[in-house]
Amino acid sequence: MHTYKIAVIPGDGIGKEVVPAAIEVLDAVAKMDGTFQFEWTEFPWGCDYYSTHGEMMPKNGIDTLKQFDQIFLGAVGMPELVPDHISLWGLLIKIRREMKQSINVRPAKLLKGLESPLKHPNNFDITVVRENSEGEYSESGGRIHQGDDEIALQNAIFTRKATERAMRYAFELAKNSHGHVTSATKSNGLTYSMPFWDEVFSVVKQDYPDIDTTVNHIDALAAFFVMKPDTFDVIVASNLFGDILTDLGGAIMGSIGIAPAANLNIEREYPSMFEPVHGSAPDLAGQGLANPIGQIWTGKMMLDFLGHHEAGARVMNAIEATLERGIKTGDIGGTATLVDVKVAILQYLQTHEEVTL
Ligand code: NAI
Ligand code: MG
């Protein structure tokens, strides 16, 4: 029996509610599988911790996390308690950068039993590979002067190494998917970074002759997400483009409350971090009404990353079956509570041995 050591950071707000629910589901599928188990170690880091300690996590926090196989995180942020730039850069972004989690993977697919806000969503199943370490989100820049003469500079940084790494990851994914990669560019407007991005893409794609490719400008691509999302397979995008596109991905699925994500250290030198797309939802926190599906599906991504695809498929089957039964939280038009959804998913697992991959 293999034991995975997982660091758990529930974080703030609804993170504290959806994480324990997802852990119950992951323990249940591990038990059904019988070849592995999880050992969860919880860390109380976040905005409450900041209120008493003046920091989001202890100084040796990163070293502590390095001793684990993976990190399972809820959400971070309580703007009334701690300004967002402090809470985000003090915990989440710090972990992403120091653990070299250079790839952010975010799927968007039409789930059975869940209505998309699109009129003709067809059967879309998209994976966005977002470059997670550089690009438009860099700490390079500055502000000089004040008032009418003020100047703000924000530099976007694109290295060949990181650009190529994200693209190769997308091509590898496409091999086991539908064999198509779309590159998100904007080389008509951005005259240095995106022509470079296009050039690297055209070099990398030569190593994958069996994969079809398309290059779309990001503005057109955003429109295609609404008009014909079923025409995409894997999309590779820079940090900013990927960030925006994946919120749209959550929206066309039906709710940000179901959208999952993984920050991957693809070299597997450090732990990767699995956290849903949504935040701490202070407006919902403490009421037991948050949708746990985003966190549970995020757990499925962790199972896949660990190579347990059958267990991952079980989780997905249980999520879709629960939606098809109409057991839905308020964000997707239902009246169920978080516990109702969790119980229905656990019940489905207990009564369905078979699994559809
Ligand atoms: P949010 O994602 O927390 O909430 C946006 C809206 O979606 C709210 O109306 C909320 O009620 C709803 N929502 C989100 N998750 C839901 C769920 N599971 N079930 C049902 N409804 C759900 O984004 P917001 O309000 O912009 O940010 C709140 C805090 O979270 C801020 O401090 C922000 O910085 C932080 N944040 C943290 C993230 C992370 O830890 N990865 C990501 C995004 C925001
Ligand atoms: Mg975002």
mmCIF file of C-alpha atoms and ligand atoms in Angstrom, residues 96 106 130 137 242-244 246-247 256 277, ligand 2:
data_model
loop_
_atom_site.group_PDB
_atom_site.id
_atom_site.type_symbol
_atom_site.label_atom_id
_atom_site.label_comp_id
_atom_site.label_asym_id
_atom_site.label_seq_id
_atom_site.Cartn_x
_atom_site.Cartn_y
_atom_site.Cartn_z
ATOM 1 C CA ARG A 96 3.700 28.702 -6.904
ATOM 2 C CA ARG A 106 -7.382 24.258 -16.086
ATOM 3 C CA ARG A 130 -1.313 28.407 -18.774
ATOM 4 C CA TYR A 137 2.798 38.763 -14.290
ATOM 5 C CA GLY A 242 -4.597 31.953 -19.706
ATOM 6 C CA ASP A 243 -5.897 33.607 -16.551
ATOM 7 C CA ILE A 244 -8.636 35.485 -18.372
ATOM 8 C CA THR A 246 -10.029 30.171 -17.806
ATOM 9 C CA ASP A 247 -12.516 32.372 -15.950
ATOM 10 C CA ILE A 256 -16.845 29.233 -11.076
ATOM 11 C CA VAL A 277 -10.206 28.379 -9.616
HETATM 12 MG MG MG B 2 -7.947 34.432 -12.302
#
